[in-house]
mmCIF file of C-alpha atoms in Angstrom:
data_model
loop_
_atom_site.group_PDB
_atom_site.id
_atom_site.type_symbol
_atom_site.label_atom_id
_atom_site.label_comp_id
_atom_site.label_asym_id
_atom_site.label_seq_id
_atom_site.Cartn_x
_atom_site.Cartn_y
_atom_site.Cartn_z
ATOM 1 C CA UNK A 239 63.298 118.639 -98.143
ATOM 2 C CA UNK A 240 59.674 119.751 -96.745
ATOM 3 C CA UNK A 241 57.397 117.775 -96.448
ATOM 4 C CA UNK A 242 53.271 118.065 -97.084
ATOM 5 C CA UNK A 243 51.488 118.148 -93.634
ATOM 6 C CA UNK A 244 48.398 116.857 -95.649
ATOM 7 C CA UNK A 245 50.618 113.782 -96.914
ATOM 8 C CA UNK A 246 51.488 113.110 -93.115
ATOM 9 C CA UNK A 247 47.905 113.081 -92.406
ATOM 10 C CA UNK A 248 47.024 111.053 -94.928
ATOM 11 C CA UNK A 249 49.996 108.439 -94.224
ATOM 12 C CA UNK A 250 49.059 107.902 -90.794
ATOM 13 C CA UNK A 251 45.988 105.694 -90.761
ATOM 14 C CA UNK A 252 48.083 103.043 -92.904
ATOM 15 C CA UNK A 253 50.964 103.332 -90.183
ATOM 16 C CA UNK A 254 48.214 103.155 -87.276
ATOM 17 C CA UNK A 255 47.283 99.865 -89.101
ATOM 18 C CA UNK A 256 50.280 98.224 -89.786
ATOM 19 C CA UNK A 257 51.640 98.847 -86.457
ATOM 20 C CA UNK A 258 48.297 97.417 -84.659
ATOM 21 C CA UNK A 259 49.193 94.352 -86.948
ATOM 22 C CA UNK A 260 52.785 94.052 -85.505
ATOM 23 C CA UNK A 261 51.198 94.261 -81.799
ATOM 24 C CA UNK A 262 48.600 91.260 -82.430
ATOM 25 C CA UNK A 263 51.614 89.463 -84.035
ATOM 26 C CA UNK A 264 53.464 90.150 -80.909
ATOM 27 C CA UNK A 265 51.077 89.926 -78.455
ATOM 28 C CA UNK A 266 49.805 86.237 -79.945
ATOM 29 C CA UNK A 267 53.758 85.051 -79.991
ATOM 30 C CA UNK A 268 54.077 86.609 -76.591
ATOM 31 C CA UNK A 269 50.940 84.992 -75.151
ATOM 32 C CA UNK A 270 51.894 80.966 -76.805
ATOM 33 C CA UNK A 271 55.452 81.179 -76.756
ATOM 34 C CA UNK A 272 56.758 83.510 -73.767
ATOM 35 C CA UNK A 273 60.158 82.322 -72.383
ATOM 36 C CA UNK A 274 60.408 79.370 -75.039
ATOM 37 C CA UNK A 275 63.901 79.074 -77.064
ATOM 38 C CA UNK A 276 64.553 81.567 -79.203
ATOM 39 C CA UNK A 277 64.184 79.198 -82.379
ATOM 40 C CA UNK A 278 60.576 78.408 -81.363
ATOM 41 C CA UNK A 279 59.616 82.136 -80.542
ATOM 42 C CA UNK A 280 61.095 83.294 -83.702
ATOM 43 C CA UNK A 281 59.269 80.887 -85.459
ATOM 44 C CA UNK A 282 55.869 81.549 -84.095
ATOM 45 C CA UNK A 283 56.320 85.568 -84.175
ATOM 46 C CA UNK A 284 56.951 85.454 -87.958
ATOM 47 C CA UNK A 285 54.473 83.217 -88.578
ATOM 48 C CA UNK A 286 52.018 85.323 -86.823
ATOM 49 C CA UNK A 287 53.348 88.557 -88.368
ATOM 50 C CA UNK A 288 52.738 86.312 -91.766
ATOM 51 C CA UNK A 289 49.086 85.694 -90.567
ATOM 52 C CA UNK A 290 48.662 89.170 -90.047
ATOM 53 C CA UNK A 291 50.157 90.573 -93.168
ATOM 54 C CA UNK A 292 51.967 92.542 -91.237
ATOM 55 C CA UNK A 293 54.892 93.409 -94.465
ATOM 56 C CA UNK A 294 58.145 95.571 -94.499
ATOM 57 C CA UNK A 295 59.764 94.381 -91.340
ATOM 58 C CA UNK A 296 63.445 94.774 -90.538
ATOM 59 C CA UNK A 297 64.787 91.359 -89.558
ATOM 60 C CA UNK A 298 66.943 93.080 -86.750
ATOM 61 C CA UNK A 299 63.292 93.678 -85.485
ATOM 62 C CA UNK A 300 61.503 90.912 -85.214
ATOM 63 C CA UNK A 301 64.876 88.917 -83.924
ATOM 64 C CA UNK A 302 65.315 91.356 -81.003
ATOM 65 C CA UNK A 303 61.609 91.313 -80.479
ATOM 66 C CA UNK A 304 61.769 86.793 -80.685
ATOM 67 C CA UNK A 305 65.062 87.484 -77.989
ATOM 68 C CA UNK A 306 63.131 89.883 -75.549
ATOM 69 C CA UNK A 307 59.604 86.783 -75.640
ATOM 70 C CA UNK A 308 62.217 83.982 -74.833
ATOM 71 C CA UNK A 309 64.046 85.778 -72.215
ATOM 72 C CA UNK A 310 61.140 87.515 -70.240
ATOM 73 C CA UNK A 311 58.488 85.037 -69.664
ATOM 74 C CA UNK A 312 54.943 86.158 -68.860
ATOM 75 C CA UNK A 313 54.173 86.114 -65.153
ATOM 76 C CA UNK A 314 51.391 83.348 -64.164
ATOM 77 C CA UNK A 315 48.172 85.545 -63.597
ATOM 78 C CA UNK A 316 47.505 85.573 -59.838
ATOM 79 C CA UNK A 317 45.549 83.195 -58.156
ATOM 80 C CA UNK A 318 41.977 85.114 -57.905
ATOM 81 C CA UNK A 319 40.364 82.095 -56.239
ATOM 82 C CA UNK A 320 42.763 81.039 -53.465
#
């Protein structure tokens, strides 16, 4: 089956937009929750994703991306001052 190139072209400033929607979503769960139980994580990350509108994601996502914020917390910024 071939496909358009001018309905690829068209397509891809929704995807650019949805996926910048998923990387707030992430980035905001990252940034409160980082290396919190999974339960919370999850929580927060589909609650952002929710705030976001960010639609049409496959649950096996967003769990392994809630699993990945729990286990890797977010390194302390360094000390700039000391």
């Amino acid at each position: 089956m071939a496909t358009d190139p001018r309905e690829y072209e068209k397509a891809m400033p929704l995807v650019v937009a949805h996926l910048a929607k998923i990387e707030r979503a992430v980035d905001r769960a990252r940034a409160s929750h980082s290396g919190q139980p999974y339960a919370a994580v999850h929580q927060a990350l589909v609650e952002a994703l929710q705030d976001e509108d960010a639609k049409c994601i496959v649950p096996q996502v967003i769990e392994e991306l809630a699993r990945q914020i729990s286990e890797n917390p977010v390194s302390p910024l360094p000390d700039i001052h000391g």
